[in-house]
mmCIF file of C-alpha atoms in Angstrom:
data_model
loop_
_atom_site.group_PDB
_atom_site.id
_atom_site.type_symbol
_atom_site.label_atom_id
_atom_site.label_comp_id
_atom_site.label_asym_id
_atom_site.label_seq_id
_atom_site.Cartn_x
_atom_site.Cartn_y
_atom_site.Cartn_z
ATOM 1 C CA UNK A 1 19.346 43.667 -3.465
ATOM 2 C CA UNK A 2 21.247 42.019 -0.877
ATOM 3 C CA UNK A 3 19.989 38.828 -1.423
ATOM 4 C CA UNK A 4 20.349 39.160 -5.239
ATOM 5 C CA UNK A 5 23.838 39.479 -5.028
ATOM 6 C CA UNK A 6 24.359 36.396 -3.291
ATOM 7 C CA UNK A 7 21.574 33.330 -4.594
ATOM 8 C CA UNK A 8 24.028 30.824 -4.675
ATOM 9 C CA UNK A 9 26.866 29.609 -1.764
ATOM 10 C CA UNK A 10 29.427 27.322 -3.208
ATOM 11 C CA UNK A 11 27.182 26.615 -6.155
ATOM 12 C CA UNK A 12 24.101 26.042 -4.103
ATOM 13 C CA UNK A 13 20.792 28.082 -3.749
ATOM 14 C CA UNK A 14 21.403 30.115 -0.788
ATOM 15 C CA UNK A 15 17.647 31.411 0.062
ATOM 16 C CA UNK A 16 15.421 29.422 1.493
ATOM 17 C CA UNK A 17 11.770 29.181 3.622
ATOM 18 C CA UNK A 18 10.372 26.197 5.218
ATOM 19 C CA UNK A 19 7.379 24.645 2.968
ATOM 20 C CA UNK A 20 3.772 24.629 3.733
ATOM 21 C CA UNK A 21 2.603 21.993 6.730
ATOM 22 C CA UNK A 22 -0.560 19.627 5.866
ATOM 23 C CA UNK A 23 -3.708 22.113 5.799
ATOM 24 C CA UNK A 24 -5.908 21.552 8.907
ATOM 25 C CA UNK A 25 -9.166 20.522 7.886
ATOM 26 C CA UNK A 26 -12.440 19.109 9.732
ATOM 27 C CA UNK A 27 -13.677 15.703 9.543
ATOM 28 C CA UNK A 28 -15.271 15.364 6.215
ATOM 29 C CA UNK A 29 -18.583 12.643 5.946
ATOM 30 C CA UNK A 30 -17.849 10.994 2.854
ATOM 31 C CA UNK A 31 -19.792 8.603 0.719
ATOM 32 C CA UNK A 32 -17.044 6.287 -0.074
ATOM 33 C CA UNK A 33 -13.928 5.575 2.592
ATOM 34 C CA UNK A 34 -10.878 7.637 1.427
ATOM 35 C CA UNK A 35 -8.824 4.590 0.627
ATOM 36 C CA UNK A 36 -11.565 2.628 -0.821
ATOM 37 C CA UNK A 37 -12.097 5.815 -3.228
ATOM 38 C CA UNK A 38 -8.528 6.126 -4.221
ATOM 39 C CA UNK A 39 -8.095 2.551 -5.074
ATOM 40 C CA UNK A 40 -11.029 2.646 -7.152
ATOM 41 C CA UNK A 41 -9.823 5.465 -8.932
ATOM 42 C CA UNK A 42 -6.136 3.726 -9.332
ATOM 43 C CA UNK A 43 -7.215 0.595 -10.344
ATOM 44 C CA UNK A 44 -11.287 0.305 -10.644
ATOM 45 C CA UNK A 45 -13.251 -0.114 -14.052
ATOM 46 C CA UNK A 46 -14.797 3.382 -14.967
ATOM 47 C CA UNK A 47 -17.995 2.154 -15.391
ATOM 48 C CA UNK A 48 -18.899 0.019 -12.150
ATOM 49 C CA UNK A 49 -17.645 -0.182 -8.070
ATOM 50 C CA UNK A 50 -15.348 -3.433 -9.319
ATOM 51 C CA UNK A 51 -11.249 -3.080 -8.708
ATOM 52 C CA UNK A 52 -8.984 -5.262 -9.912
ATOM 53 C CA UNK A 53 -5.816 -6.282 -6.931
ATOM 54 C CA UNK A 54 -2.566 -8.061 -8.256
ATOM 55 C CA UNK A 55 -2.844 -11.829 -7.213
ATOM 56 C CA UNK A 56 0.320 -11.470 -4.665
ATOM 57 C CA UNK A 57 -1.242 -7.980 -2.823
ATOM 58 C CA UNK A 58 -4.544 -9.687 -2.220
ATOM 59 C CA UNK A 59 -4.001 -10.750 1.078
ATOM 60 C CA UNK A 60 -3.343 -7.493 2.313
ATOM 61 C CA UNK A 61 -5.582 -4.928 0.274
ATOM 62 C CA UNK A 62 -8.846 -7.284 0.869
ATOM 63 C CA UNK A 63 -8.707 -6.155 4.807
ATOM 64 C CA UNK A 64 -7.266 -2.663 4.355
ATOM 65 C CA UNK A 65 -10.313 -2.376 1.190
ATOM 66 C CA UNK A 66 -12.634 -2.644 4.012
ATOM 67 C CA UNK A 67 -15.513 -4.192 2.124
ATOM 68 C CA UNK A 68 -17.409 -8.176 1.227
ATOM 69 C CA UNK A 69 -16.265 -9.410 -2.074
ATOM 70 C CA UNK A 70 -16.132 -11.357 -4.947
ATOM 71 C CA UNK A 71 -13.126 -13.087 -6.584
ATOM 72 C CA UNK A 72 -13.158 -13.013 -10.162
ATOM 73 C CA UNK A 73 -10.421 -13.853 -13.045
ATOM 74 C CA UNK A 74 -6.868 -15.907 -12.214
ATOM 75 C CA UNK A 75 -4.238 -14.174 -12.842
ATOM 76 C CA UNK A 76 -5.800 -11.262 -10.937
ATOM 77 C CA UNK A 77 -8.219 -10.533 -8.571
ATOM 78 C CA UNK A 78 -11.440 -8.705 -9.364
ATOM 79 C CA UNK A 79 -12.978 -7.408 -6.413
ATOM 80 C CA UNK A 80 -16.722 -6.544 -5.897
ATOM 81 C CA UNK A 81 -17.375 -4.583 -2.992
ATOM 82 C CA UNK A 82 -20.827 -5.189 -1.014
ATOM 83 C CA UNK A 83 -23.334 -4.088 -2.040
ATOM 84 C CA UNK A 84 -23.001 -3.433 -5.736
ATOM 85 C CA UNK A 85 -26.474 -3.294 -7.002
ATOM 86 C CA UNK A 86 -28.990 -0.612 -7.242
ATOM 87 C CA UNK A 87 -32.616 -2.094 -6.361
ATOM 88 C CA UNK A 88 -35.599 -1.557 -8.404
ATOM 89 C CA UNK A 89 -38.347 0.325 -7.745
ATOM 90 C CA UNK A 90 -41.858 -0.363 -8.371
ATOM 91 C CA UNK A 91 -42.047 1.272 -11.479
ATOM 92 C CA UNK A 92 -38.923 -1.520 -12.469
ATOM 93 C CA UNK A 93 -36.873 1.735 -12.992
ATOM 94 C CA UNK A 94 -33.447 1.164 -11.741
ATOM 95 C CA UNK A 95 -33.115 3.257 -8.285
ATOM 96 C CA UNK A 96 -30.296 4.389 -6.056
ATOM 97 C CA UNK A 97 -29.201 2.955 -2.993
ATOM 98 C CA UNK A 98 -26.476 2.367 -0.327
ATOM 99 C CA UNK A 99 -23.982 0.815 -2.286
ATOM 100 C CA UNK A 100 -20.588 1.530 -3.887
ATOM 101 C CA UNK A 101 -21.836 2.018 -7.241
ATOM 102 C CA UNK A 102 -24.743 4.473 -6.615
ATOM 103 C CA UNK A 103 -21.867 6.756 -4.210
ATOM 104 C CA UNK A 104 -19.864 6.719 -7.285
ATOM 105 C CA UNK A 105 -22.725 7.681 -9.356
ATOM 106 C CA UNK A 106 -23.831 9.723 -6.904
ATOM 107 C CA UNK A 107 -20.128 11.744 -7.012
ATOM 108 C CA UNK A 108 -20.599 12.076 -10.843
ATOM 109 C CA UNK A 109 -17.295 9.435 -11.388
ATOM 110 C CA UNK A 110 -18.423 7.348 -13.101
ATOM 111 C CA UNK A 111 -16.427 6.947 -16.651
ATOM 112 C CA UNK A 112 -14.898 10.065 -15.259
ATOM 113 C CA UNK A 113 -12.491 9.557 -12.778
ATOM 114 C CA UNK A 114 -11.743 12.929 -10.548
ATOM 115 C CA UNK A 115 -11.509 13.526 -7.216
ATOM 116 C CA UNK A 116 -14.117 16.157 -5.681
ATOM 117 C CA UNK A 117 -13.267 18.780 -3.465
ATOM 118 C CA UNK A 118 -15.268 17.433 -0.446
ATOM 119 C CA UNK A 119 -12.312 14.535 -0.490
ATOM 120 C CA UNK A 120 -8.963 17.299 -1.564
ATOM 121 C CA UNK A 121 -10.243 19.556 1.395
ATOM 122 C CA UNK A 122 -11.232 16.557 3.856
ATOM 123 C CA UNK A 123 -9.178 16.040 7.141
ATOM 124 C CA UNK A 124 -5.324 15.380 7.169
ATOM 125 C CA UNK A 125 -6.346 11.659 8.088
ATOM 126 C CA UNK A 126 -8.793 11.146 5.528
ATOM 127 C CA UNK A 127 -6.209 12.840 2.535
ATOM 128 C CA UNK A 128 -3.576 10.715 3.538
ATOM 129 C CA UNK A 129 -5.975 7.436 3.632
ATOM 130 C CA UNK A 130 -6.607 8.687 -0.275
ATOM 131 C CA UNK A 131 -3.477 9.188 -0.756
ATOM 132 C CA UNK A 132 -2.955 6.080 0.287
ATOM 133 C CA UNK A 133 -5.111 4.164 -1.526
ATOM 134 C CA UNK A 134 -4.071 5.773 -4.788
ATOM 135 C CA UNK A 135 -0.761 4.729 -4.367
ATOM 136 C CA UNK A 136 -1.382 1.185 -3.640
ATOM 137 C CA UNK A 137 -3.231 0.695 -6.790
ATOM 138 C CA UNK A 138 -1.721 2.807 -9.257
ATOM 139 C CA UNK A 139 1.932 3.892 -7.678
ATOM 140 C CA UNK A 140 5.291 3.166 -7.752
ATOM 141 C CA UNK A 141 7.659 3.684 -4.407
ATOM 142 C CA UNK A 142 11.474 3.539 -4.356
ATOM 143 C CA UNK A 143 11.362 3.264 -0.805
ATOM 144 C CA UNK A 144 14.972 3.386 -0.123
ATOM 145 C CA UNK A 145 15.025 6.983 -1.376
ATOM 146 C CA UNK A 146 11.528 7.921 -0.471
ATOM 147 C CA UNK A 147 10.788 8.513 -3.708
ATOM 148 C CA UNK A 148 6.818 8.006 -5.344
ATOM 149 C CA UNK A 149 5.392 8.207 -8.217
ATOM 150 C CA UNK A 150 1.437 8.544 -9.847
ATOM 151 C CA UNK A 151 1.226 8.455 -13.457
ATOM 152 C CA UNK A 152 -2.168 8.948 -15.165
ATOM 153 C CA UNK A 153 -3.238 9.918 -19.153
ATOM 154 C CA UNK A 154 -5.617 12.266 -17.725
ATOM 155 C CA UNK A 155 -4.829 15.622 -17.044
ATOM 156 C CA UNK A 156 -7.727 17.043 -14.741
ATOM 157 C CA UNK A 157 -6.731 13.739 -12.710
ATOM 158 C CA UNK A 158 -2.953 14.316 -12.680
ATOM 159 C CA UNK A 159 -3.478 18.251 -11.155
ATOM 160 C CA UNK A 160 -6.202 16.811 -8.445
ATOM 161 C CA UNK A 161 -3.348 14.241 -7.285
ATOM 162 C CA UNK A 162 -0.739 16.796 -7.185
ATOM 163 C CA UNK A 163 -3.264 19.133 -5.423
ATOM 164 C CA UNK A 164 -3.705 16.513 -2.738
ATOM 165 C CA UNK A 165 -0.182 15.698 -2.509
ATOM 166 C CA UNK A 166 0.560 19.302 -1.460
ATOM 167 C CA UNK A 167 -2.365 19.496 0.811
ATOM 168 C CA UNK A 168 -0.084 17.073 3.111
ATOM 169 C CA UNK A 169 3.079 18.855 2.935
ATOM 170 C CA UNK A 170 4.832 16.964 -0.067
ATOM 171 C CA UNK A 171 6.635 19.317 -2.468
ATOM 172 C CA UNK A 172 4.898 17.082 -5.468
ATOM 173 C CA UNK A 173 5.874 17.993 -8.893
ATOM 174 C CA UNK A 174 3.934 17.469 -12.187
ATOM 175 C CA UNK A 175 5.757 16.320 -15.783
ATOM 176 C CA UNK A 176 4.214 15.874 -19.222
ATOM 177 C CA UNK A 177 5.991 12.798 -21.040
ATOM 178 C CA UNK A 178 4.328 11.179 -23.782
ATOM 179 C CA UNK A 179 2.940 7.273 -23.879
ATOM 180 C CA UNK A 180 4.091 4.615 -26.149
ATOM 181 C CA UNK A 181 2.587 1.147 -26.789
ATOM 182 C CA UNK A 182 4.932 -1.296 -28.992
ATOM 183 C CA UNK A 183 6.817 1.981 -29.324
ATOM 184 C CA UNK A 184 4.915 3.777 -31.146
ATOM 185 C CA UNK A 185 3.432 7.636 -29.354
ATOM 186 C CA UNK A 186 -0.349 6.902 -27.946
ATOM 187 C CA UNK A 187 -0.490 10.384 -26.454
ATOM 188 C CA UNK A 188 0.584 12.002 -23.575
ATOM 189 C CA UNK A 189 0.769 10.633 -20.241
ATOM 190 C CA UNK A 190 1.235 13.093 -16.454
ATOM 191 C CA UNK A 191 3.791 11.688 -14.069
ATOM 192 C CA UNK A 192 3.169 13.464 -10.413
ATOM 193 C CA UNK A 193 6.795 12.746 -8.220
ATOM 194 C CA UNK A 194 7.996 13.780 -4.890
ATOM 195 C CA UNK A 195 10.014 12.717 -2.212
ATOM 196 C CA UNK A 196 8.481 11.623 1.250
ATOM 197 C CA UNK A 197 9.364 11.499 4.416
ATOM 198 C CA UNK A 198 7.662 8.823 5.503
ATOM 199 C CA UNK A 199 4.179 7.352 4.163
ATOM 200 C CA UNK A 200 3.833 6.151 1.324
ATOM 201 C CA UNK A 201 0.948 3.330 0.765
ATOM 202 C CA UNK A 202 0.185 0.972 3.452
ATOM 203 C CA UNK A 203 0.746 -2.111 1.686
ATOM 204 C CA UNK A 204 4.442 -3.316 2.706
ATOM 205 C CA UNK A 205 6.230 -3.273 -0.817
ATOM 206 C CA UNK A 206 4.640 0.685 -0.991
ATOM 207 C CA UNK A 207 5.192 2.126 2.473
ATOM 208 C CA UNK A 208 7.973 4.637 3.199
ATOM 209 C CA UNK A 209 9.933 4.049 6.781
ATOM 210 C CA UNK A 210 10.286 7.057 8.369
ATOM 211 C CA UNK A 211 13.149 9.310 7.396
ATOM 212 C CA UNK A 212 13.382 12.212 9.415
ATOM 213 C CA UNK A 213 16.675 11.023 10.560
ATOM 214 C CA UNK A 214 18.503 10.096 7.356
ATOM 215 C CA UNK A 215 20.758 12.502 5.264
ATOM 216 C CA UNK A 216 19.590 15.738 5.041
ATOM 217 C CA UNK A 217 15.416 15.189 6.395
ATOM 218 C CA UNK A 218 14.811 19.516 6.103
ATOM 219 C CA UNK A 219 15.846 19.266 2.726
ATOM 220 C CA UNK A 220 11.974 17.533 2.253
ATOM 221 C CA UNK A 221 10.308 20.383 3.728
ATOM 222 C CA UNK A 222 12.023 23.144 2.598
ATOM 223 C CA UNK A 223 11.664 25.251 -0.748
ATOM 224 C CA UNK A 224 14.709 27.004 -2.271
ATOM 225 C CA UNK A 225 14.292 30.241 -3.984
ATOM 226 C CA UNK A 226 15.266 29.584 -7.907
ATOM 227 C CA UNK A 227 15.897 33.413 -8.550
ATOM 228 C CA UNK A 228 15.004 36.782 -7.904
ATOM 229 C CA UNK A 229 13.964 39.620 -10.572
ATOM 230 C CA UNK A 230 14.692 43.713 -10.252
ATOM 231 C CA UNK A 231 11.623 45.534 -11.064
ATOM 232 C CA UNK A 232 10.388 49.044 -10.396
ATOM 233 C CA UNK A 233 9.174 50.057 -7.413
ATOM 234 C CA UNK A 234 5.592 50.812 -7.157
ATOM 235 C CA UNK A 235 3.055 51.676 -4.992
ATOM 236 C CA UNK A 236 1.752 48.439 -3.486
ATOM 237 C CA UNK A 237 -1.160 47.354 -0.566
ATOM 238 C CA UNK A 238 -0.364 44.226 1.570
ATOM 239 C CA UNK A 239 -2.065 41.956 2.676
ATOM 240 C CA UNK A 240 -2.538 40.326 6.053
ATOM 241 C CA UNK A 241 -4.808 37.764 8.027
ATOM 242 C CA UNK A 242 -5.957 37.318 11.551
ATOM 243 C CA UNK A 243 -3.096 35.254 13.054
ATOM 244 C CA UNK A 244 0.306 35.927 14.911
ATOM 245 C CA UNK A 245 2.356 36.044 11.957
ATOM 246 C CA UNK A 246 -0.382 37.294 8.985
ATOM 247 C CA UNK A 247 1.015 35.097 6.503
ATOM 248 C CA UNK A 248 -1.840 32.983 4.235
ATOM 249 C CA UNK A 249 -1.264 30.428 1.761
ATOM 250 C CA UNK A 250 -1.845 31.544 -1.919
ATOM 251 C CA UNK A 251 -3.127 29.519 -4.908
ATOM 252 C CA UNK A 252 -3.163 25.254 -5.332
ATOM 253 C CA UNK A 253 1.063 25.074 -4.751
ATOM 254 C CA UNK A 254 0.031 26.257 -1.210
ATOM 255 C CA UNK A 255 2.722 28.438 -0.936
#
């Protein structure tokens, strides 16, 4: 009741709680490198290991990408990583092997780009190296303000990207806009958007300096209470875990 009757301070939202830290998770063995993976899924053809790289971020994705490869096209570079093809076997059949293409097959991915638990529940290191990767190829950074941005047409996508984005601690947010082409409505479209402290991508135009020290930093990992409802008291059970405090985090917002 008390802190009903006083939600806002000179117009601003007076409650507040300090948001969830990254989730500690082990060292996940993945079939494709974390940053590898989310550039494919940013910017790689559905059907095949091959990525296409804007002509002027070449010379710094090819190392960071990790892998041999190919140059393809003019205007852009289309990149092959090692060890594309499957081998035959003796019956001619086509078999799998160690390369990019059979992981991704492997990962069911394939003309249908998602990202599988074993990589949203991998360690902090190995998130933010997907992270990474997925805004390098298919983000946008204000990096003045901190500010990114990941916007896909598929939905089961655009909720595993803001899942992973609150895995690490970012208070990512989810919007349904629709598409045009030539401006006329294609469908909709799922823009994920938060604010970082520092991150970002790792190629230069797309990392975020660190700004713990700028303006107001706790703002970034805090969450304001919107409002507070009156209802009947009833008889209720908590619920507790085994840890100093006995709080848990509940449901994919990680609150």
């Amino acid at each position: 009741k008390d802190m009903l009757e006083c939600m806002t301070v000179a117009g601003e939202r007076n409650w507040q709680m300090p948001a969830a830290k990254p989730i500690d998770m082990p060292h996940a063995e993945l079939p494709i490198e974390p940053y590898l993976f989310g550039y494919w899924i940013g910017d790689g053809a559905s059907q095949n290991s091959s990525i296409t790289i804007g002509i002027d971020d070449q010379d710094e994705a090819l190392p960071l990408i990790g892998h041999g490869y190919e140059v393809r096209g003019k205007d852009e570079l289309r990149c092959m990583p090692e060890r594309v093809a499957e081998t035959r076997g003796a019956s001619g059949r086509l078999e799998g092997n160690s390369s990019i293409h059979s992981a991704l097959k492997a990962l069911g991915v394939l003309n249908n780009k998602h990202i599988p638990m074993k990589y949203l529940r991998a360690s902090q290191a190995q998130r933010n190296d997907l992270l990474a990767g997925l805004i390098d190829s298919d983000g946008w950074v204000n990096q003045s303000k901190g500010l990114v941005e990941i916007t896909t047409i598929k939905i089961g996508l655009a909720n595993e990207i803001l899942e992973l984005a609150r895995t690490l601690g970012h208070r990512a947010r989810l919007y349904s806009e629709r598409a045009t082409l030539n401006g006329r409505d294609v469908g909709a479209k799922y823009r994920i958007s938060w604010v970082a402290r520092a991150g970002g991508g790792k190629l230069k135009r797309k990392a975020i300096p660190d700004r713990s020290s700028l303006g107001q930093p706790n703002r970034l990992i805090t969450r304001y209470v919107d409002a507070i409802e009156a209802v009947d008291s009833v008889p209720v059970r908590c619920i507790a875990v085994a840890n100093d405090d006995h709080l848990y985090l509940a449901g994919k917002d990680f609150l």
